[in-house]
Tab-separated table of N, CA and C and ligand atoms in Angstrom:
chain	number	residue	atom	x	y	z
E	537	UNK	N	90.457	-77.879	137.926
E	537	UNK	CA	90.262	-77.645	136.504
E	537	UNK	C	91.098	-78.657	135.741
E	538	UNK	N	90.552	-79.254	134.567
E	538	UNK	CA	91.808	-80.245	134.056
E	538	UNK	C	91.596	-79.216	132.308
E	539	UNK	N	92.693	-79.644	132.218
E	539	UNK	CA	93.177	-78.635	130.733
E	539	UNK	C	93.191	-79.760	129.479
E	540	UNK	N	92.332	-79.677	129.091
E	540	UNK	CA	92.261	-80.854	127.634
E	540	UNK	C	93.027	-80.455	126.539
E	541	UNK	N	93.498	-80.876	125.809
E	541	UNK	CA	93.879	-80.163	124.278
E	541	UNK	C	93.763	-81.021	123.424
E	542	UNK	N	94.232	-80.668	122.001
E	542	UNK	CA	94.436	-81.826	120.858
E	542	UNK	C	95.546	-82.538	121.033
E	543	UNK	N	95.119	-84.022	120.129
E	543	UNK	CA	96.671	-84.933	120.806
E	543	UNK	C	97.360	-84.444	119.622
E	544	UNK	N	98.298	-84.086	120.134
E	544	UNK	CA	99.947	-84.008	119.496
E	544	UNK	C	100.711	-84.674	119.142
E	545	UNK	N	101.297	-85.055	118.208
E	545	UNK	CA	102.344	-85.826	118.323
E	545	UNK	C	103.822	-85.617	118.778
E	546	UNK	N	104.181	-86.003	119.585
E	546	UNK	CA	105.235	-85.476	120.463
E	546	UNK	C	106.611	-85.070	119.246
E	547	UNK	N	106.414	-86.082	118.263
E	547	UNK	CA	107.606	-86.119	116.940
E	547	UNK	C	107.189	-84.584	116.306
E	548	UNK	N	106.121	-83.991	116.238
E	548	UNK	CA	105.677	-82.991	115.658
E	548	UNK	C	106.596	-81.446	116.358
E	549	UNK	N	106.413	-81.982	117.922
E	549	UNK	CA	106.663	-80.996	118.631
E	549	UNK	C	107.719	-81.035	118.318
E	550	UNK	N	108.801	-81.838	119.007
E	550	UNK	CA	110.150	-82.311	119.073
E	550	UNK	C	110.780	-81.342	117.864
E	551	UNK	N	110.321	-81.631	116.551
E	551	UNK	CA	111.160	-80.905	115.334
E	551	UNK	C	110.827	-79.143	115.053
E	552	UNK	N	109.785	-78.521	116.072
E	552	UNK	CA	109.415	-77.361	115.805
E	552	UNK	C	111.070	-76.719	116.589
E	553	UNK	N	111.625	-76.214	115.438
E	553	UNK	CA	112.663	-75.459	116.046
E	553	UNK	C	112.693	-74.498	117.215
E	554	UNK	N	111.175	-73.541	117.057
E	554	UNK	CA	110.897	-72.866	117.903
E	554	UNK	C	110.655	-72.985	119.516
E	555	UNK	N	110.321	-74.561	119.709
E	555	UNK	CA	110.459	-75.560	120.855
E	555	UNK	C	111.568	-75.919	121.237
E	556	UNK	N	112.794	-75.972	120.654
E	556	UNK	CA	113.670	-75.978	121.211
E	556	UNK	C	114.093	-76.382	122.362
E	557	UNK	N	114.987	-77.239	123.873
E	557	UNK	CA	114.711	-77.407	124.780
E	557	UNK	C	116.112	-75.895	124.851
E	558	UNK	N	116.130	-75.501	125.971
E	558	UNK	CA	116.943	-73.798	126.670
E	558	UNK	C	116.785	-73.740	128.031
E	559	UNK	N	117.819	-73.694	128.248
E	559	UNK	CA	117.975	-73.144	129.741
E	559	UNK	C	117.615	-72.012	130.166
E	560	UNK	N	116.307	-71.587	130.480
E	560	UNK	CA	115.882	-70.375	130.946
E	560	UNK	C	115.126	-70.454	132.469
E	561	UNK	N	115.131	-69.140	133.075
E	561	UNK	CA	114.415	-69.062	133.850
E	561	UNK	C	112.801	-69.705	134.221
E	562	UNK	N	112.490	-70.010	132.799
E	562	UNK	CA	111.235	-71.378	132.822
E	562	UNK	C	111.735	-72.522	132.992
E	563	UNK	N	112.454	-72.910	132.759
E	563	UNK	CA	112.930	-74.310	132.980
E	563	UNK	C	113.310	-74.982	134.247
E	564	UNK	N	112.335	-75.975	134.852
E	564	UNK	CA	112.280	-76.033	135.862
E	564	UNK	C	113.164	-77.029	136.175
E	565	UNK	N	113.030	-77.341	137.602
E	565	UNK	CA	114.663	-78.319	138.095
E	565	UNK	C	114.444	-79.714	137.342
E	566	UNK	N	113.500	-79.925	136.799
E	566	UNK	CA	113.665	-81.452	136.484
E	566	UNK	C	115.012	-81.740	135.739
E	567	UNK	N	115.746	-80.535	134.957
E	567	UNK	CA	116.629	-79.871	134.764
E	567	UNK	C	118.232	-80.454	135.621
E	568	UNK	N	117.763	-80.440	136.810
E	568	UNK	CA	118.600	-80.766	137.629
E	568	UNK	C	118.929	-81.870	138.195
E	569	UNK	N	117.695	-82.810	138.025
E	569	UNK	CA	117.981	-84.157	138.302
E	569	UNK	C	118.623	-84.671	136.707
E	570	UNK	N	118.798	-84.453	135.741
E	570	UNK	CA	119.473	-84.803	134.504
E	570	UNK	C	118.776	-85.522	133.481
E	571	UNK	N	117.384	-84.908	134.153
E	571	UNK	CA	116.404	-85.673	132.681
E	571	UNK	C	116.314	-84.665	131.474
E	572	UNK	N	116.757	-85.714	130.427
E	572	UNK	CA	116.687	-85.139	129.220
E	572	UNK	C	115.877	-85.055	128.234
E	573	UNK	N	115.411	-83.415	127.990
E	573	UNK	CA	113.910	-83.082	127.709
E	573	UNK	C	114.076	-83.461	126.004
E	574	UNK	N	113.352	-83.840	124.846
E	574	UNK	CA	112.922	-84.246	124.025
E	574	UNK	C	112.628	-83.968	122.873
E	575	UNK	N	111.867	-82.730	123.705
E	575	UNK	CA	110.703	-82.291	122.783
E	575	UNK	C	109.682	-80.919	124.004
E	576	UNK	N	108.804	-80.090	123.462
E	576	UNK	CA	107.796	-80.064	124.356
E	576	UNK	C	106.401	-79.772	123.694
E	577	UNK	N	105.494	-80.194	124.307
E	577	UNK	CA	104.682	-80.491	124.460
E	577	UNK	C	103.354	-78.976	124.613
E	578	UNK	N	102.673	-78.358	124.020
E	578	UNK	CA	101.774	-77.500	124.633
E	578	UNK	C	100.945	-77.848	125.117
E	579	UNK	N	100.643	-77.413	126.161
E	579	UNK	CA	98.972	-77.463	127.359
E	579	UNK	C	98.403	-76.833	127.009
E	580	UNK	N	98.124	-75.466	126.815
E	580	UNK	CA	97.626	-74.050	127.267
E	580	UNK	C	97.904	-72.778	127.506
E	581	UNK	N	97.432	-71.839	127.439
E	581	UNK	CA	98.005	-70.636	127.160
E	581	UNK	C	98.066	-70.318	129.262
E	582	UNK	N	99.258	-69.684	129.157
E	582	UNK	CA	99.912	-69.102	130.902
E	582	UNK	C	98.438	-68.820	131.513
E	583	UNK	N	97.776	-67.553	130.644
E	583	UNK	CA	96.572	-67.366	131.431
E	583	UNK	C	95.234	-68.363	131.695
E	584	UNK	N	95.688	-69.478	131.491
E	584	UNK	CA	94.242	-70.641	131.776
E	584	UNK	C	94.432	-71.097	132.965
E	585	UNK	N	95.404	-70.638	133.759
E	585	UNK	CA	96.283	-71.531	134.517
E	585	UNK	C	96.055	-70.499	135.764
E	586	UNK	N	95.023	-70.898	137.194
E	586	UNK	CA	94.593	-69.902	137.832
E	586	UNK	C	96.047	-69.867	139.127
E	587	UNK	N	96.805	-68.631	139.238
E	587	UNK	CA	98.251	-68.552	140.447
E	587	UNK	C	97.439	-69.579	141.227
E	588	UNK	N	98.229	-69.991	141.857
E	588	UNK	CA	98.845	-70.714	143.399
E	588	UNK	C	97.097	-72.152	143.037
E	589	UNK	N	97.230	-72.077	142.077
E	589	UNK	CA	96.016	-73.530	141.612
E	589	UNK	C	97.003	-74.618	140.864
E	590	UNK	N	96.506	-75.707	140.988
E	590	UNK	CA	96.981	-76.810	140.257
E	590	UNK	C	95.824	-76.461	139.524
E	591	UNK	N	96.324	-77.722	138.219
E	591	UNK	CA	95.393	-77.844	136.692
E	591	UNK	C	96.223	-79.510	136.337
E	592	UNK	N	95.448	-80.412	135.862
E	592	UNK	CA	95.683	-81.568	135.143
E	592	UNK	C	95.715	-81.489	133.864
E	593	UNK	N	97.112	-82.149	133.087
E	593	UNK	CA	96.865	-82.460	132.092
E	593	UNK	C	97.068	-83.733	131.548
E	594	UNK	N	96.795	-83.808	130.351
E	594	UNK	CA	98.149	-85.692	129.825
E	594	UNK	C	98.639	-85.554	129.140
E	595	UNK	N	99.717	-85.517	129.804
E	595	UNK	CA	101.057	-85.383	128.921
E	595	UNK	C	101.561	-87.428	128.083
E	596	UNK	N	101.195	-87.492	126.850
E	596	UNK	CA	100.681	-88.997	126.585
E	596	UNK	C	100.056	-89.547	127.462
E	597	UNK	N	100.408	-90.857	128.404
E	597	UNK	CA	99.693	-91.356	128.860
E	597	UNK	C	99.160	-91.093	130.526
E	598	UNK	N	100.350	-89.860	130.494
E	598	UNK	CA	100.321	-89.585	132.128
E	598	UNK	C	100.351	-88.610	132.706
E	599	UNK	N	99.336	-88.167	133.564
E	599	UNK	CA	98.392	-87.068	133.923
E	599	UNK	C	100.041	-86.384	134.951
E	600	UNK	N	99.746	-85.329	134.542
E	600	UNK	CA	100.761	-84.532	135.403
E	600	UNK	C	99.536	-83.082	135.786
E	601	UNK	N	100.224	-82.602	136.942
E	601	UNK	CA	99.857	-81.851	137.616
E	601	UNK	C	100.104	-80.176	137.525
E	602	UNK	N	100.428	-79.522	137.307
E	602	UNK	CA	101.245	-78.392	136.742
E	602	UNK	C	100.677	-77.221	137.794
E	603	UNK	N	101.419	-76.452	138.418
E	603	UNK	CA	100.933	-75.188	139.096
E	603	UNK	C	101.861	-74.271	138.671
E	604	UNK	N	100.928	-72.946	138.440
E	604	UNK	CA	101.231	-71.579	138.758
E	604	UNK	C	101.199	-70.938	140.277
E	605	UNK	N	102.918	-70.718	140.621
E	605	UNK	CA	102.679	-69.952	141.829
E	605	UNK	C	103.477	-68.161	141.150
E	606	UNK	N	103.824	-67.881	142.441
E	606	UNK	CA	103.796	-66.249	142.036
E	606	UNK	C	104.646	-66.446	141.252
E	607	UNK	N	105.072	-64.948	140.567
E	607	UNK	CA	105.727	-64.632	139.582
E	607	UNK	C	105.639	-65.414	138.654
E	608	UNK	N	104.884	-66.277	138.058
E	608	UNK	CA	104.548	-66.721	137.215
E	608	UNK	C	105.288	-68.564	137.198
E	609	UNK	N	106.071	-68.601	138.199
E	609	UNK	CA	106.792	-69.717	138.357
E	609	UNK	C	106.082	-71.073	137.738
E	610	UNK	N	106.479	-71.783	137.250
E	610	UNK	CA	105.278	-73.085	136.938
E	610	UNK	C	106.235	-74.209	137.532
E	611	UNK	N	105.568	-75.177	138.166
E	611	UNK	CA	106.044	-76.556	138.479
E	611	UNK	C	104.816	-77.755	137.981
E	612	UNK	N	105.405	-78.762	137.231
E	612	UNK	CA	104.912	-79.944	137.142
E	612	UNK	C	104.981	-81.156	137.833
E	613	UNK	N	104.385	-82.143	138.057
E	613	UNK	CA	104.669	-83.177	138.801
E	613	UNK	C	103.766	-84.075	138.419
E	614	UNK	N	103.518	-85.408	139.038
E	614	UNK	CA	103.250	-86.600	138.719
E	614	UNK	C	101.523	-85.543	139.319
E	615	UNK	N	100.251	-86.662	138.488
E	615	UNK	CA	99.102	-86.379	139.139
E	615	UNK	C	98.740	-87.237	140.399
E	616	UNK	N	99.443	-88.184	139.803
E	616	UNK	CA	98.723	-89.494	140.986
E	616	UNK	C	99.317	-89.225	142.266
E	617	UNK	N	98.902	-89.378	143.570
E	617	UNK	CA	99.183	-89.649	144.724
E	617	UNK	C	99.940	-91.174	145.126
E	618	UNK	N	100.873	-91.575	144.762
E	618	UNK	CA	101.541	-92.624	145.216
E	618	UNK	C	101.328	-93.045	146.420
E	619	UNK	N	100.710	-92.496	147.603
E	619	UNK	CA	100.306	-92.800	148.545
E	619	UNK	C	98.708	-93.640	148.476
E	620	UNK	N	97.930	-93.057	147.786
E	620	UNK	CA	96.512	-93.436	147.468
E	620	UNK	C	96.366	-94.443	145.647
E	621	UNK	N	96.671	-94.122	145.074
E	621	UNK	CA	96.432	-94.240	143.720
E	621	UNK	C	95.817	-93.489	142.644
E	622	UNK	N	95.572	-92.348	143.487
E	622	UNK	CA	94.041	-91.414	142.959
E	622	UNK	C	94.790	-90.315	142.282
E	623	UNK	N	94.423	-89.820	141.014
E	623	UNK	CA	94.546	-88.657	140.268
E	623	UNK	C	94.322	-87.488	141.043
E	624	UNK	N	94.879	-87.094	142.114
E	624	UNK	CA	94.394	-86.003	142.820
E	624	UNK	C	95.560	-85.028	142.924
E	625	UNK	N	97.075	-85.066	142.652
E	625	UNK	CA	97.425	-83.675	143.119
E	625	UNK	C	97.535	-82.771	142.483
E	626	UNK	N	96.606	-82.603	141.257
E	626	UNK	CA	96.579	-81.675	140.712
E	626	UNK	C	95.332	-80.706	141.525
E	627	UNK	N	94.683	-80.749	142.316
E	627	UNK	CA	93.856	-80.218	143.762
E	627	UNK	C	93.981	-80.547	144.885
E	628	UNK	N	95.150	-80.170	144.877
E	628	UNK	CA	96.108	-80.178	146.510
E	628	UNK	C	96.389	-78.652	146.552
E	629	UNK	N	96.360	-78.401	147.649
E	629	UNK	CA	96.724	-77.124	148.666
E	629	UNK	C	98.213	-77.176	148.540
E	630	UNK	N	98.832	-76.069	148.291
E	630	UNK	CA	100.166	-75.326	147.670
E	630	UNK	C	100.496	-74.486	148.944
E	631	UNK	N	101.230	-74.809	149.099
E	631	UNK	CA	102.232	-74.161	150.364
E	631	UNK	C	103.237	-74.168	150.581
E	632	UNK	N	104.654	-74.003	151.929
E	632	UNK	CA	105.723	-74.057	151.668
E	632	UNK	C	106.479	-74.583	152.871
E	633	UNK	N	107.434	-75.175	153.229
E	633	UNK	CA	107.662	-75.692	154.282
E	633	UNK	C	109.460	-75.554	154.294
E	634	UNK	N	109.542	-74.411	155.274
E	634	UNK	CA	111.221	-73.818	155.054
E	634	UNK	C	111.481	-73.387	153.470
E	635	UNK	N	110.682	-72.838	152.905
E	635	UNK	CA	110.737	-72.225	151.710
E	635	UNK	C	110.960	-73.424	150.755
E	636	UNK	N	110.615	-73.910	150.605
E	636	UNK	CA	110.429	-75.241	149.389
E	636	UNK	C	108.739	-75.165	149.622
E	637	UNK	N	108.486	-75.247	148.189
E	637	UNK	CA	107.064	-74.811	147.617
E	637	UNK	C	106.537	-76.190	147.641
E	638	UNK	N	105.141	-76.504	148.000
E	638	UNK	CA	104.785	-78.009	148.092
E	638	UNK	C	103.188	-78.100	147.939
E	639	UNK	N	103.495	-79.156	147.300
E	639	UNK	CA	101.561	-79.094	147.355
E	639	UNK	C	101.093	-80.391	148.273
E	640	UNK	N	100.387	-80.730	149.049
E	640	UNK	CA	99.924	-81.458	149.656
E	640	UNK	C	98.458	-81.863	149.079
E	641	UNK	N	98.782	-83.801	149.387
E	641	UNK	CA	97.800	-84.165	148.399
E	641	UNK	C	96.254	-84.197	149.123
E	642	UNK	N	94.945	-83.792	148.496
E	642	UNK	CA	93.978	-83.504	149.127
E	642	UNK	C	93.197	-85.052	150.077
E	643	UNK	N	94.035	-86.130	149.694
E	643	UNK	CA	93.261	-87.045	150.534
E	643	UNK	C	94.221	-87.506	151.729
E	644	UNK	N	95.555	-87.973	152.235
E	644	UNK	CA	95.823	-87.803	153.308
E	644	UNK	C	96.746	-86.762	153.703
E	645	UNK	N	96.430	-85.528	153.032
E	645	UNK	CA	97.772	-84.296	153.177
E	645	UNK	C	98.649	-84.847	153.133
E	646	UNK	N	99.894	-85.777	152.568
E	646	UNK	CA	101.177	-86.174	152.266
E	646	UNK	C	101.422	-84.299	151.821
E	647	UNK	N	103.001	-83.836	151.959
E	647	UNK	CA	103.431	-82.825	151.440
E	647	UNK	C	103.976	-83.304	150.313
E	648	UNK	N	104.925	-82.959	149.131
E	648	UNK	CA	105.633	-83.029	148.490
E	648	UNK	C	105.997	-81.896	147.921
E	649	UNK	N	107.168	-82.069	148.013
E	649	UNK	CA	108.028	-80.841	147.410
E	649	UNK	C	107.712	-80.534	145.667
E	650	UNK	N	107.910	-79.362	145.475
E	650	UNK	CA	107.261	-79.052	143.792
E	650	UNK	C	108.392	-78.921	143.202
E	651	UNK	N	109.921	-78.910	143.616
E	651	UNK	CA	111.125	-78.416	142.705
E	651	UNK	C	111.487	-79.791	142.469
E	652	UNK	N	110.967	-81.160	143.333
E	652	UNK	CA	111.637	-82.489	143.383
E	652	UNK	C	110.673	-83.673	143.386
E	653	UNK	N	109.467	-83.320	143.577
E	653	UNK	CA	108.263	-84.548	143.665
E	653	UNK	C	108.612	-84.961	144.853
E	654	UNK	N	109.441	-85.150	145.922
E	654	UNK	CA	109.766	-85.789	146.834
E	654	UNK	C	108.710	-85.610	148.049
E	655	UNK	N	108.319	-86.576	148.752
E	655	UNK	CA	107.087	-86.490	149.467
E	655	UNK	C	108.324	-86.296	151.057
E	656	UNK	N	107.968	-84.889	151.943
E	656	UNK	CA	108.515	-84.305	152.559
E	656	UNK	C	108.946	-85.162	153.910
E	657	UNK	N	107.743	-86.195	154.098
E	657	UNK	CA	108.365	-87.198	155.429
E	657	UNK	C	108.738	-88.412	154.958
E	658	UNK	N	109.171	-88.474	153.952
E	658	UNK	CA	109.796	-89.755	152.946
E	658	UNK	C	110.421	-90.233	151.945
E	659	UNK	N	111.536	-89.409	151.830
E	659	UNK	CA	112.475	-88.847	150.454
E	659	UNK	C	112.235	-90.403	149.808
E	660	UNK	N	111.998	-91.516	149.965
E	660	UNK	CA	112.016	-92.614	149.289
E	660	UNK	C	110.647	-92.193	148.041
E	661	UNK	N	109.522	-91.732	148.457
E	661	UNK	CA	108.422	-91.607	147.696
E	661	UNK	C	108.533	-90.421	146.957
E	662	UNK	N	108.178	-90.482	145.842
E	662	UNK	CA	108.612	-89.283	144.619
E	662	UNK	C	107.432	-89.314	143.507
E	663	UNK	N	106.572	-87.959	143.660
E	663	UNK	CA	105.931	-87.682	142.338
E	663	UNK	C	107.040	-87.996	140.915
E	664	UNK	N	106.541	-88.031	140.272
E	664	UNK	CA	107.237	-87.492	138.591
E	664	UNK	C	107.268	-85.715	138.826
E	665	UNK	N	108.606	-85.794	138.141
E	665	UNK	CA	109.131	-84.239	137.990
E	665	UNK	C	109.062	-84.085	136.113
E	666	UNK	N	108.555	-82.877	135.879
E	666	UNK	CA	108.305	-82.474	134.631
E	666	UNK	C	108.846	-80.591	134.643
E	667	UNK	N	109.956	-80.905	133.419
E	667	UNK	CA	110.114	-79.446	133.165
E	667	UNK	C	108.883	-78.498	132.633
E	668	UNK	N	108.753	-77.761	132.416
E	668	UNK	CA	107.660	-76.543	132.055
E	668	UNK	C	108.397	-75.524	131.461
E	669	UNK	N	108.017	-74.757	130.477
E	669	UNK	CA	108.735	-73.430	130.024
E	669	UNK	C	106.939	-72.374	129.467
E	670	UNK	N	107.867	-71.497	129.287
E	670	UNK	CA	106.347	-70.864	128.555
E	670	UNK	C	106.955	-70.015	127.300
E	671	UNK	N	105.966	-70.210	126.529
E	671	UNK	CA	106.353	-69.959	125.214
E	671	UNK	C	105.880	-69.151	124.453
E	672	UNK	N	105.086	-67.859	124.236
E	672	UNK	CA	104.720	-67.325	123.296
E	672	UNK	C	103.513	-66.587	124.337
E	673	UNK	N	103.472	-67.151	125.361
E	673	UNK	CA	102.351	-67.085	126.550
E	673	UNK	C	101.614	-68.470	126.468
E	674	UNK	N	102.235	-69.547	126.303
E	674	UNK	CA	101.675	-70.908	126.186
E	674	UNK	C	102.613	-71.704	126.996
E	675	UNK	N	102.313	-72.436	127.781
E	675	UNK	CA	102.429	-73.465	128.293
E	675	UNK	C	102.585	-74.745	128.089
E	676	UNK	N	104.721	-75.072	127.435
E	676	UNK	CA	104.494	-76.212	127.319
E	676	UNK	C	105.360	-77.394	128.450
E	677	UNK	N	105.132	-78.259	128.503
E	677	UNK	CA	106.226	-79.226	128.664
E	677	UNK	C	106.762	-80.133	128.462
E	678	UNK	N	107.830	-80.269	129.030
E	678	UNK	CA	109.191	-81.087	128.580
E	678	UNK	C	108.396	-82.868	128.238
E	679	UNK	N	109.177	-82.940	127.160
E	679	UNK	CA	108.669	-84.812	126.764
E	679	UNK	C	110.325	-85.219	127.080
E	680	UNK	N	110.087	-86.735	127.378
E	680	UNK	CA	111.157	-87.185	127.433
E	680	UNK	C	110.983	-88.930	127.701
G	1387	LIG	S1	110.013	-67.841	119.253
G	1387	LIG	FE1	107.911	-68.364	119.336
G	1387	LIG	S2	107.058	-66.759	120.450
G	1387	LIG	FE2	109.146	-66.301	120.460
């Protein structure tokens, strides 16, 4: 499924107080590598977003990947397959390998981890990591 919306202007978002960037239980590790979020961005409302499915969006110029797994958890990541070139892991198979959540990309199964983009037999290769929060029951994420 890819999730279209209206373009935004990220400056629009950025000043909605209510966007705010917060350390919450939505806020995903990108968090942790020390990227500093901006602004965010809305996709879509939580429920467009089918559990344990990826969904594409563009976030400006670059397609990120976004999944709902249980409890409502959301992870973002790069769309493209750095291995291939192809817009595909946003329809990759979601699974877990020693409990790190991963989606594997649908053309040569590469794994990659969903808390780090890191492709599991090659810490050198790395999706894009994107924070996510949810907001009102909307779905936005982190600009930066
Ligand atoms: S502050 Fe916007 S929904 Fe709560």
């Amino acid at each position: 499924m890819t999730v279209t919306r209206a373009l935004t202007d990220p400056a629009t978002v950025a000043s909605d107080p209510a966007l705010e960037p917060r350390r919450s239980p939505e806020t995903r590790p990108a968090a942790r590598a020390g990227t500093e979020v901006t602004g965010w961005l809305y996709i879509c409302p939580l429920e467009a977003l089918q559990p344990g499915r990826g969904a594409a969006a563009l976030v400006g110029d670059t397609q990120v990947a976004i999944f709902r797994m249980d409890g409502d958890v959301l992870h973002a990541v790069g769309n493209v397959d750095p291995y291939t070139g192809a817009a595909v892991i946003s329809r990759g198979i979601v699974g877990d390998r020693g409990g790190v959540p991963t989606v594997a990309s649908p053309v040569h199964k590469q794994a990659f981890g969903l808390d780090d983009g890191r492709a599991l037999d090659d810490p050198s290769v790395t999706l894009g990591v994107y924070q996510t929060r949810v907001h009102g029951g909307d779905v936005a994420i982190g600009l930066r």
